[in-house]
PDB file of C-alpha atoms in Angstrom:
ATOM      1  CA  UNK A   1     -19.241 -13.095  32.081  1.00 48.00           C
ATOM      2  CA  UNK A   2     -20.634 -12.347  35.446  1.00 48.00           C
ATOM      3  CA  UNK A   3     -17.888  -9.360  35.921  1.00 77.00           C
ATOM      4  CA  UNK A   4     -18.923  -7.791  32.815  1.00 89.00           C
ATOM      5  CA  UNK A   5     -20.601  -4.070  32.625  1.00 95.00           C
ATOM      6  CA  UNK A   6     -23.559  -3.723  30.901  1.00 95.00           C
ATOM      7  CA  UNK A   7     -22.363  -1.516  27.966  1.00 96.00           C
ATOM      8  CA  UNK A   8     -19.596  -3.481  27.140  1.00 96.00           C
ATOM      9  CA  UNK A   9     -21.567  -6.407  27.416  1.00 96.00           C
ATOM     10  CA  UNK A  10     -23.914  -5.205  25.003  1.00 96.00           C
ATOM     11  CA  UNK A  11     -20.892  -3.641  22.705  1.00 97.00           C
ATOM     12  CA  UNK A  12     -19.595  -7.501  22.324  1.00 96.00           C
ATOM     13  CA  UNK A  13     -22.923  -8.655  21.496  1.00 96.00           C
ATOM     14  CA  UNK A  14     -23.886  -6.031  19.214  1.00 97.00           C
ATOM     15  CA  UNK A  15     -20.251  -6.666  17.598  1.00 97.00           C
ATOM     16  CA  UNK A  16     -20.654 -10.329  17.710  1.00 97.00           C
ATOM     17  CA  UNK A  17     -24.574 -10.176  15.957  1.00 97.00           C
ATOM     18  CA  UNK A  18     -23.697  -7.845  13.211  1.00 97.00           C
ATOM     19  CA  UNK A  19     -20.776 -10.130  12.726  1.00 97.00           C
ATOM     20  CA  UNK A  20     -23.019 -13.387  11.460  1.00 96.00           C
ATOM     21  CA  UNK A  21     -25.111 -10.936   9.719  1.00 96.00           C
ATOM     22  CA  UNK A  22     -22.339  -9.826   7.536  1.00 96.00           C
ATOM     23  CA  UNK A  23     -20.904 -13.223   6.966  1.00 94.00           C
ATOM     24  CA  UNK A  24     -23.592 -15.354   6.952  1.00 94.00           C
ATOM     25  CA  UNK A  25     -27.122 -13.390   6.028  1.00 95.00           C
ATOM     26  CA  UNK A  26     -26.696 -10.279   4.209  1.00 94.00           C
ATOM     27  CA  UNK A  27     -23.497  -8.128   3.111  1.00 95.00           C
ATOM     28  CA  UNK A  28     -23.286  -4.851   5.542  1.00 96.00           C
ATOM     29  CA  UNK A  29     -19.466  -4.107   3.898  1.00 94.00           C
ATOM     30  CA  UNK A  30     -20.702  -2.336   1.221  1.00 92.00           C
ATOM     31  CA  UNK A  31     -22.725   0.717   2.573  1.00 92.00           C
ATOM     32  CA  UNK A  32     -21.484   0.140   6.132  1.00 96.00           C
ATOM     33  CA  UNK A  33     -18.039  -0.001   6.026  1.00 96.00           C
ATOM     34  CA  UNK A  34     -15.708   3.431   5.517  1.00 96.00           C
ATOM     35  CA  UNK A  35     -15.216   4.294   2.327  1.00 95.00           C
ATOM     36  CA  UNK A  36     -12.326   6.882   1.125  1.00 95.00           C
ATOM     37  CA  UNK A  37     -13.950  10.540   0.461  1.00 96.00           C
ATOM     38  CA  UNK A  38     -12.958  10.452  -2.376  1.00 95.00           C
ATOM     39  CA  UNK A  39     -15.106   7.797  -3.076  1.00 95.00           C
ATOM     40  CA  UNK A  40     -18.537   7.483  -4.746  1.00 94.00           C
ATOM     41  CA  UNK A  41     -19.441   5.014  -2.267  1.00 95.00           C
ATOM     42  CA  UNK A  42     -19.005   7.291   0.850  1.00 96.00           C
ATOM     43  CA  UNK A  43     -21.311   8.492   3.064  1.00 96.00           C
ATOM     44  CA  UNK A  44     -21.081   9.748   6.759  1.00 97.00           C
ATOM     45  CA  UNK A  45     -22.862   7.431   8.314  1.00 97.00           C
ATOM     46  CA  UNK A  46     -19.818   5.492   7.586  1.00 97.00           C
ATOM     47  CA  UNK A  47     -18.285   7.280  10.337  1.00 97.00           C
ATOM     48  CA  UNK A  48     -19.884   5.252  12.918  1.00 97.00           C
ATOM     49  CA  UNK A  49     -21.114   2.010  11.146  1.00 97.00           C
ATOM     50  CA  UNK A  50     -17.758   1.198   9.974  1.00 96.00           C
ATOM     51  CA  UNK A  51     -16.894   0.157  14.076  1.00 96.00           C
ATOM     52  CA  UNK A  52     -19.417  -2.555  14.220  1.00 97.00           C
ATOM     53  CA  UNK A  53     -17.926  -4.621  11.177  1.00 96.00           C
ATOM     54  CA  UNK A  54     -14.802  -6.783  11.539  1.00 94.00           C
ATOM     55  CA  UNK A  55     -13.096  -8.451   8.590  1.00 90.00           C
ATOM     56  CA  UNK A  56     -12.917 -12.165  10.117  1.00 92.00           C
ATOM     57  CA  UNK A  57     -12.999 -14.060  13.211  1.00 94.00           C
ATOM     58  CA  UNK A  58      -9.621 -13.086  14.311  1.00 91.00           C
ATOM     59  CA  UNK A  59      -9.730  -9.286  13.350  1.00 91.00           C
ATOM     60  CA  UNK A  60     -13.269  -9.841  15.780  1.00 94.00           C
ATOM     61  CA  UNK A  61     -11.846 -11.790  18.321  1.00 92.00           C
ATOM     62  CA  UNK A  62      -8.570  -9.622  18.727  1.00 88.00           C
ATOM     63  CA  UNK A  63     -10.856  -6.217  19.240  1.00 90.00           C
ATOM     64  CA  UNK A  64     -13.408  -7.767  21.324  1.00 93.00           C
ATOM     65  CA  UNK A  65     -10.800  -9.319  23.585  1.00 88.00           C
ATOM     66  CA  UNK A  66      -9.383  -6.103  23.913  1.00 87.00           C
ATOM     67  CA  UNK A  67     -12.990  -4.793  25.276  1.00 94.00           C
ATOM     68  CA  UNK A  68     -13.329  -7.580  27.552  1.00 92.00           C
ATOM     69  CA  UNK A  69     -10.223  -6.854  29.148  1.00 86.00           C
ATOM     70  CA  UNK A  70     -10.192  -3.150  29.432  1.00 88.00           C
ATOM     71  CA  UNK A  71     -13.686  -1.848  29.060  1.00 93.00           C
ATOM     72  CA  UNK A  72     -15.207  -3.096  32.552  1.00 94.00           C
ATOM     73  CA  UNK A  73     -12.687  -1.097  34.501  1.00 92.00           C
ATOM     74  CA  UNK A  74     -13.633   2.248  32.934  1.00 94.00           C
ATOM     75  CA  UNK A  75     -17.039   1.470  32.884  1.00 96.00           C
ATOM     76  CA  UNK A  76     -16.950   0.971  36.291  1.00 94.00           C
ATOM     77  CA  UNK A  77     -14.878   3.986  36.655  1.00 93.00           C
ATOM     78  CA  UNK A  78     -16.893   6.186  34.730  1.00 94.00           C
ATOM     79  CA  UNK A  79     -20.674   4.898  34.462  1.00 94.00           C
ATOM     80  CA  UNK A  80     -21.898   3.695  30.891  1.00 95.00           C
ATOM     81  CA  UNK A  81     -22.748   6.734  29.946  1.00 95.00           C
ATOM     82  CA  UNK A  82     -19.246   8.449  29.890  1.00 95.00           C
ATOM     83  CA  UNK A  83     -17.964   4.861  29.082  1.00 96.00           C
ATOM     84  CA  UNK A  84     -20.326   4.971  25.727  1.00 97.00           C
ATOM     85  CA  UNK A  85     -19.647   8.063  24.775  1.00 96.00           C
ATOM     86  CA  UNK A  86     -15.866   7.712  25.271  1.00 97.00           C
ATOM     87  CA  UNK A  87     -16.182   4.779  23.068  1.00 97.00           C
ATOM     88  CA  UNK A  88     -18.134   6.198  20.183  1.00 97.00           C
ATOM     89  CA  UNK A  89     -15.476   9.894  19.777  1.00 96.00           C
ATOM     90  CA  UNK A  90     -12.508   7.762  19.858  1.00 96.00           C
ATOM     91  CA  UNK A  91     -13.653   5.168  17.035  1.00 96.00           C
ATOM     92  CA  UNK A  92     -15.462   8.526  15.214  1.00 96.00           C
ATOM     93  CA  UNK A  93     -12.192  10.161  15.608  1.00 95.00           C
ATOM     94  CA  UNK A  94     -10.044   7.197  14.855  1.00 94.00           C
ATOM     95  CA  UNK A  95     -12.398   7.015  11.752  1.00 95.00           C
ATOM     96  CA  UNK A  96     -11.880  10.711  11.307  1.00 95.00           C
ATOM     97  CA  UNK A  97      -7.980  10.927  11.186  1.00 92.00           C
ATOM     98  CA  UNK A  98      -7.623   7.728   9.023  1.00 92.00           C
ATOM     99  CA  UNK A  99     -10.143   9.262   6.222  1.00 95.00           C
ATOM    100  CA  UNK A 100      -8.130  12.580   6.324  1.00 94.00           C
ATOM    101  CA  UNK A 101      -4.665  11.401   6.144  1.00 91.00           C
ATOM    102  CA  UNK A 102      -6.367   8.738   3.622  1.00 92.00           C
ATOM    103  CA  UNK A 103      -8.068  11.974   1.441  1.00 95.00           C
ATOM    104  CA  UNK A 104      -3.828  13.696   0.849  1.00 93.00           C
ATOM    105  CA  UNK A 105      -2.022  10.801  -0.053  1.00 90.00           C
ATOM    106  CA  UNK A 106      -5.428   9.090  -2.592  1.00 93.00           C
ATOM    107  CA  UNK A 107      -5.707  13.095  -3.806  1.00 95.00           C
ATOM    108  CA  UNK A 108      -2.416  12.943  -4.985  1.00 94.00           C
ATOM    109  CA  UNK A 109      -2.439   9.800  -6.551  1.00 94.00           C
ATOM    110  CA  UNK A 110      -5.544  10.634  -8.014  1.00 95.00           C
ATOM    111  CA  UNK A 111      -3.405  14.046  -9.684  1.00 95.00           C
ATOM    112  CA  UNK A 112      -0.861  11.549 -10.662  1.00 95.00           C
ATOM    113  CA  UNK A 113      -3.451   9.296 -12.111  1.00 94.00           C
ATOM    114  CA  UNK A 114      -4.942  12.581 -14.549  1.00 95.00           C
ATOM    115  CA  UNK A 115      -1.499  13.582 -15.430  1.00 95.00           C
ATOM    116  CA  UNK A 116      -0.732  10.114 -16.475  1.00 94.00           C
ATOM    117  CA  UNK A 117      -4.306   9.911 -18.493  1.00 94.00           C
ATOM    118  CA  UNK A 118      -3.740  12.844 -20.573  1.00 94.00           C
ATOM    119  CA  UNK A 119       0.114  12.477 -21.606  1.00 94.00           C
ATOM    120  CA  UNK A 120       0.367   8.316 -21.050  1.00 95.00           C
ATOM    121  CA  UNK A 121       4.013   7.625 -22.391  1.00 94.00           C
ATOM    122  CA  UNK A 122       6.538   4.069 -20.988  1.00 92.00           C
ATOM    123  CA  UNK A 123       8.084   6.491 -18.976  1.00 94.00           C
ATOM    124  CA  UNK A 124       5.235   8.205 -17.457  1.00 93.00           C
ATOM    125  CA  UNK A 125       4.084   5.031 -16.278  1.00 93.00           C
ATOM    126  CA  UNK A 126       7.123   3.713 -14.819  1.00 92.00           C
ATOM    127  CA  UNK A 127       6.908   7.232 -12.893  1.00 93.00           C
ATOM    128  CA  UNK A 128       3.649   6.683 -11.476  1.00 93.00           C
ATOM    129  CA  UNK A 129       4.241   3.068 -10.545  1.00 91.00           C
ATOM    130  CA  UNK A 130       7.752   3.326  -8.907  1.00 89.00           C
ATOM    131  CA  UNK A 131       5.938   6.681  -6.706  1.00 89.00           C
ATOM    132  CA  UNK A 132       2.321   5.069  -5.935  1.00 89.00           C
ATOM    133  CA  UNK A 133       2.490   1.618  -6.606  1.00 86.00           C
ATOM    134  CA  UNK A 134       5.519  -0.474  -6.341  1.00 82.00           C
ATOM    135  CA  UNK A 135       3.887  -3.599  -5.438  1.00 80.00           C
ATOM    136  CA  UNK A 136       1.814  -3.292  -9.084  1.00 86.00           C
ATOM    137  CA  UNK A 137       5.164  -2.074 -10.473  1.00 84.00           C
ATOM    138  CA  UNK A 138       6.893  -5.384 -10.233  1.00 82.00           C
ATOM    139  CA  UNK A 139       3.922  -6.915 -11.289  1.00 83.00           C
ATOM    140  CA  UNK A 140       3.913  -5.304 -14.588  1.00 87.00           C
ATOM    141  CA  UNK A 141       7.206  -5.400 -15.687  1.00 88.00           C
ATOM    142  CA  UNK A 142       6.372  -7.507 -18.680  1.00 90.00           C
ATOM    143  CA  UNK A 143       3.802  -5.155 -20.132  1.00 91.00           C
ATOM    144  CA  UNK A 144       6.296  -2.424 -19.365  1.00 91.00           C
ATOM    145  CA  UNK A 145       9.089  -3.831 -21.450  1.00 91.00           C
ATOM    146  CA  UNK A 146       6.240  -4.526 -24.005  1.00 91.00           C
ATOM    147  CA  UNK A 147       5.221  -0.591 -23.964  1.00 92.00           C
ATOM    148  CA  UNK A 148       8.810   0.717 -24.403  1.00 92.00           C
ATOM    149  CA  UNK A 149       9.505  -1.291 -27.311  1.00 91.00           C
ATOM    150  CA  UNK A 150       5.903  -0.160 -28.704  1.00 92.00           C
ATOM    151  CA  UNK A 151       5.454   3.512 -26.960  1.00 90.00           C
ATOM    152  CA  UNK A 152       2.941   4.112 -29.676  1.00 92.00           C
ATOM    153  CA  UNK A 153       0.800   1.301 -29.976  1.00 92.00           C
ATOM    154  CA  UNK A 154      -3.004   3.039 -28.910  1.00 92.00           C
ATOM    155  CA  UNK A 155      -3.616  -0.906 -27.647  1.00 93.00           C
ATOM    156  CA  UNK A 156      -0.407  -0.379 -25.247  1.00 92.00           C
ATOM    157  CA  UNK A 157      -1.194   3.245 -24.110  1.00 94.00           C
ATOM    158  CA  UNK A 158      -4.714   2.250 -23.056  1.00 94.00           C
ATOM    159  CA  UNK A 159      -3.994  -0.825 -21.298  1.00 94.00           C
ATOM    160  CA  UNK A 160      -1.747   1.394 -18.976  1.00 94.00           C
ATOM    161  CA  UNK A 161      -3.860   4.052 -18.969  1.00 95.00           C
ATOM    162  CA  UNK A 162      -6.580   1.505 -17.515  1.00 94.00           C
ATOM    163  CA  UNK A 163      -4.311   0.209 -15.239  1.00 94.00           C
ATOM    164  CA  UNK A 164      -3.642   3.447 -13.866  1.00 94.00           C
ATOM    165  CA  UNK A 165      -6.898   4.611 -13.507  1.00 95.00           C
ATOM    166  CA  UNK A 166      -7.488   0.621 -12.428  1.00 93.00           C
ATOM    167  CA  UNK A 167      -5.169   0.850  -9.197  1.00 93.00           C
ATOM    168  CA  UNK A 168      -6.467   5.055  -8.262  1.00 94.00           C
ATOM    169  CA  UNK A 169     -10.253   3.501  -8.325  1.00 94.00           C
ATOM    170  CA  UNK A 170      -9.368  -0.178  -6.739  1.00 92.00           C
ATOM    171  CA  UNK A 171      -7.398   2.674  -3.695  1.00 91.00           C
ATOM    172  CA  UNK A 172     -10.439   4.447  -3.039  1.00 93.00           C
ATOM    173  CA  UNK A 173     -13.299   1.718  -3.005  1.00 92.00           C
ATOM    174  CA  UNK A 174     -10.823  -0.429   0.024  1.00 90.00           C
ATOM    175  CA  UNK A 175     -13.227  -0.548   2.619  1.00 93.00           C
ATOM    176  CA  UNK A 176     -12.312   0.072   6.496  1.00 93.00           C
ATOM    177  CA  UNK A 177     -14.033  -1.935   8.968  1.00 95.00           C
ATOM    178  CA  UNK A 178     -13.055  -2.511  12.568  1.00 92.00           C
ATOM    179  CA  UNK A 179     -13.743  -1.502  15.993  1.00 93.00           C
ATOM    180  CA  UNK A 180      -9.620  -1.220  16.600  1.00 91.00           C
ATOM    181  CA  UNK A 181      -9.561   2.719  17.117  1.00 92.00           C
ATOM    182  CA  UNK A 182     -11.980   2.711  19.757  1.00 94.00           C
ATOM    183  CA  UNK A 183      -9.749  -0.200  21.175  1.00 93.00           C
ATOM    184  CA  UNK A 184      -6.777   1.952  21.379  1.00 90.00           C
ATOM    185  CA  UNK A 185      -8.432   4.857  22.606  1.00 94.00           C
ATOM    186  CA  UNK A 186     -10.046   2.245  25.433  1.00 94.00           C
ATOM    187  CA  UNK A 187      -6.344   1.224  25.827  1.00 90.00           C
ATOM    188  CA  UNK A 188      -5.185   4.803  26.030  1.00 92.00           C
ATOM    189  CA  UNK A 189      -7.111   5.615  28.391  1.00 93.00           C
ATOM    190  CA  UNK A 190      -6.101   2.584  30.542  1.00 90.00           C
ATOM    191  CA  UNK A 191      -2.319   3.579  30.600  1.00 90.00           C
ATOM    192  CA  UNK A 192      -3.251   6.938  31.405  1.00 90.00           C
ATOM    193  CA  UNK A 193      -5.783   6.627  34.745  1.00 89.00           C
ATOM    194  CA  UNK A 194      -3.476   2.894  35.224  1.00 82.00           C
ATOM    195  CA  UNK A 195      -0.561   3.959  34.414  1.00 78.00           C
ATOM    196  CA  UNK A 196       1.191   1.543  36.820  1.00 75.00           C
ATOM    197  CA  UNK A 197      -0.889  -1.531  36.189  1.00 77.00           C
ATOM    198  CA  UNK A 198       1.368  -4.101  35.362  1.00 74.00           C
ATOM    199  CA  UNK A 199       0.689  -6.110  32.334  1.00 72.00           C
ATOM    200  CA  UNK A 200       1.766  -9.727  31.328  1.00 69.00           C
ATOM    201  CA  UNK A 201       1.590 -10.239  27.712  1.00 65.00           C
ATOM    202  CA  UNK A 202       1.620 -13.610  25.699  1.00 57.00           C
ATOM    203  CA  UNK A 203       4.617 -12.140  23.354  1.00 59.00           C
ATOM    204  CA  UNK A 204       6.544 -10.755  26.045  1.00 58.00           C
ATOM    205  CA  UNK A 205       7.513 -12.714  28.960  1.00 64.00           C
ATOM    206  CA  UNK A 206       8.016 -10.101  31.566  1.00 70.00           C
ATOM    207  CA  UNK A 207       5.248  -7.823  33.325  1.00 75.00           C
ATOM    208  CA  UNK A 208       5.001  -3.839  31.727  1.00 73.00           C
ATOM    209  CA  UNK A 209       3.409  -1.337  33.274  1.00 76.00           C
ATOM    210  CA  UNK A 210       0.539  -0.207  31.058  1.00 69.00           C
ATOM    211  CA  UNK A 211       2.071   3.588  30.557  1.00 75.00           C
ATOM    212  CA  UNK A 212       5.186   2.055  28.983  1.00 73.00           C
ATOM    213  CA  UNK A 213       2.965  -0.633  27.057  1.00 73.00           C
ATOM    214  CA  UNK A 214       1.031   2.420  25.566  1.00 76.00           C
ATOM    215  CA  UNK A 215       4.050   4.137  25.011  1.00 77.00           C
ATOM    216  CA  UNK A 216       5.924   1.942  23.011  1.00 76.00           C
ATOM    217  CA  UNK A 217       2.155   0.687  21.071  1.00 69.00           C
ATOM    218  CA  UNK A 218       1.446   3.508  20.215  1.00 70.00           C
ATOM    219  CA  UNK A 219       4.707   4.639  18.371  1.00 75.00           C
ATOM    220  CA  UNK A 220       4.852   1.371  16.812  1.00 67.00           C
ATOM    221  CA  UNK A 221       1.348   2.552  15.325  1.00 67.00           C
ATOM    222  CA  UNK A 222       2.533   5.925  14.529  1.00 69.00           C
ATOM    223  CA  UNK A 223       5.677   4.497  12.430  1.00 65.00           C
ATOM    224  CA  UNK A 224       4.311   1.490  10.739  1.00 69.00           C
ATOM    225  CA  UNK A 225       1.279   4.664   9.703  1.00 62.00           C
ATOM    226  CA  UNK A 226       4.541   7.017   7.815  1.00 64.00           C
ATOM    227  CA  UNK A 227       6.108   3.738   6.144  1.00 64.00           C
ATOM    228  CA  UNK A 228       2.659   2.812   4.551  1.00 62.00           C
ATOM    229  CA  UNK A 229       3.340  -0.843   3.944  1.00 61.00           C
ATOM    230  CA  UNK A 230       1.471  -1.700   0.605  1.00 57.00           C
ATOM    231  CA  UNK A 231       1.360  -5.149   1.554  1.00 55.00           C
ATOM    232  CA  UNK A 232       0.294  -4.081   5.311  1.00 52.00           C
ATOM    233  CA  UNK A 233      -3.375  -4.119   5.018  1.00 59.00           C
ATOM    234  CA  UNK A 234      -3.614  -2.542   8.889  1.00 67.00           C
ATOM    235  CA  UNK A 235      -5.189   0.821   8.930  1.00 71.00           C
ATOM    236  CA  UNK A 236      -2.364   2.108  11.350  1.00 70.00           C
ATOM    237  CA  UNK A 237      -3.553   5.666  11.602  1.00 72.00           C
ATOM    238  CA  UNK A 238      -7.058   4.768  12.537  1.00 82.00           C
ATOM    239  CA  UNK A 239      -5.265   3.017  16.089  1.00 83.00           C
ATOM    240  CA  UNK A 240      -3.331   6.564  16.361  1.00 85.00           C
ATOM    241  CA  UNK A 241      -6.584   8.406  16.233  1.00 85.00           C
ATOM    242  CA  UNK A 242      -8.273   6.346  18.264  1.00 88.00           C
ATOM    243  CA  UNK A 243      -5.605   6.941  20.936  1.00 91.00           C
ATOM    244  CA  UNK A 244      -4.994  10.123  20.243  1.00 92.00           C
ATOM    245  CA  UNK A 245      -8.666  11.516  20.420  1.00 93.00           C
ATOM    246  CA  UNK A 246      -8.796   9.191  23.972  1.00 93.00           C
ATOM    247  CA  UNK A 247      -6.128  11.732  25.470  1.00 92.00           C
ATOM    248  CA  UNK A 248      -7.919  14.567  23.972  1.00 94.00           C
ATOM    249  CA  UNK A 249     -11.349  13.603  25.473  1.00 94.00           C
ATOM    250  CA  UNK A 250      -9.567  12.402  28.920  1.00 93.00           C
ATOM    251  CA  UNK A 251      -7.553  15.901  28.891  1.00 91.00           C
ATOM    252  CA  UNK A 252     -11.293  17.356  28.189  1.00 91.00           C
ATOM    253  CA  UNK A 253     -12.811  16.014  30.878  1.00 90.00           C
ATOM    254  CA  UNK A 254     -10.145  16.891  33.484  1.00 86.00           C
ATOM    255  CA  UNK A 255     -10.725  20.187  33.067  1.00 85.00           C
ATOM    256  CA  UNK A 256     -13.996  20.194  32.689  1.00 73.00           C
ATOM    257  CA  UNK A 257     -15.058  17.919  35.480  1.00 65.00           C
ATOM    258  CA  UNK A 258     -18.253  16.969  33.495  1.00 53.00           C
ATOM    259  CA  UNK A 259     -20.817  14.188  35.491  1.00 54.00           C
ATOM    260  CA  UNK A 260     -22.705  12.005  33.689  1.00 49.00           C
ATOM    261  CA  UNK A 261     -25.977  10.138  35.190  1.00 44.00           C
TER     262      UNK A 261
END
């Protein structure tokens, strides 16, 4: 603990109170965390509080072990200051690209959803699921059989339409929480002013060097982002922005040769 620098030292404490708070004392998810903008429950502040909630011990433990290992060096590097603000733009940004590429794919299942509402039919609906929800299609494959056999029941076509509108709604009000895209961008960084720093990971039993550890993490995160996983609950994108507003910033900075006291 002695090694640490004082700003990530007070990052994994602030991360570490806030925490208990949420899980033992009072619920922060619901007007901290990062709502869709689509949602009613957005609001910008979102932006930033959304880093300083973690979803369970080991979503906490994995992020904050990533600060612990990375952080001091760029602190040291850098100064808090820079080290701070580097910190808040990439998880901002990470926060930023996530809610954008989040806002085209929910806007056009929230199209899909309207279409569906105002000319529900069997068909329609097996449309919609097999596009936007394939996970809740093979779930309802027994009220689907059920709604071809009766395609004009009005209990049948407003079941699906509330399913429908069930599954756009239950899409829009999943909260984000997580200080991962500031990770990446932290790890980003790393690979770029370390970019022979050999690594020796617990899954991989030979030393990387951190540019070709970044590398090969960060497409990972870029193509597990374009399959979109239903069942993956990892906001993917959010680790690409955080990494990819930590090489904007870096590239910034090189240019700019800004000092920070």
């Amino acid at each position: 603990m002695q090694s640490l620098t004082p700003t990530v030292k007070n990052l994994l404490i602030i991360n570490i109170v806030v925490f208990i708070l949420n899980t033992y004392v009072i619920n922060l998810t619901n007007g901290f965390a990062l709502r869709s903008l689509l949602s009613p429950e957005f609001a910008p502040h979102q932006f930033v509080t959304y880093m300083f909630l973690h979803g369970g011990i080991t979503h906490l433990f994995g992020n904050m072990f990533g600060l612990f290992m990375f952080g001091p060096m760029l602190e040291r590097m850098w100064g808090s200051k820079k080290f701070l603000i580097f910190y808040m733009v990439t998880g901002v940004g990470a926060g930023l690209l996530f809610s954008g590429i989040d806002y085209f794919e929910n806007s056009q299942i929230k199209e899909a959803a309207a279409l569906y509402t105002e000319y529900p039919s069997p068909e329609g609906m097996v449309d919609f699921l097999s596009q936007h929800a394939k996970g809740l299609y093979q779930a309802s494959l027994e009220f689907l059989n059920k709604f071809e056999e009766n395609p004009n029941d009005s209990s049948y076509i407003q079941y699906s339409i509330q399913i429908v509108q069930g599954y756009y709604n239950q899409l829009i009000n999943i909260p984000m929480v997580g200080a991962s895209g500031a990770i990446f961008g932290i790890l980003m960084a790393f690979g770029m002013l370390f970019p022979n720093t050999e690594l020796f990971l617990l899954f991989f039993p030979f030393p990387i060097k951190a540019k070709y550890f970044v590398t090969f993490y960060g497409l990972y995160e870029l193509y597990a982002g374009i399959q979109n996983n239903q069942s993956d609950n990892v906001a993917h994108f959010a680790h690409v922005g955080g990494m990819l507003f930590a090489y904007i910033l870096l590239r910034y900075w090189n240019t700019q040769r800004t000092n920070f006291y």
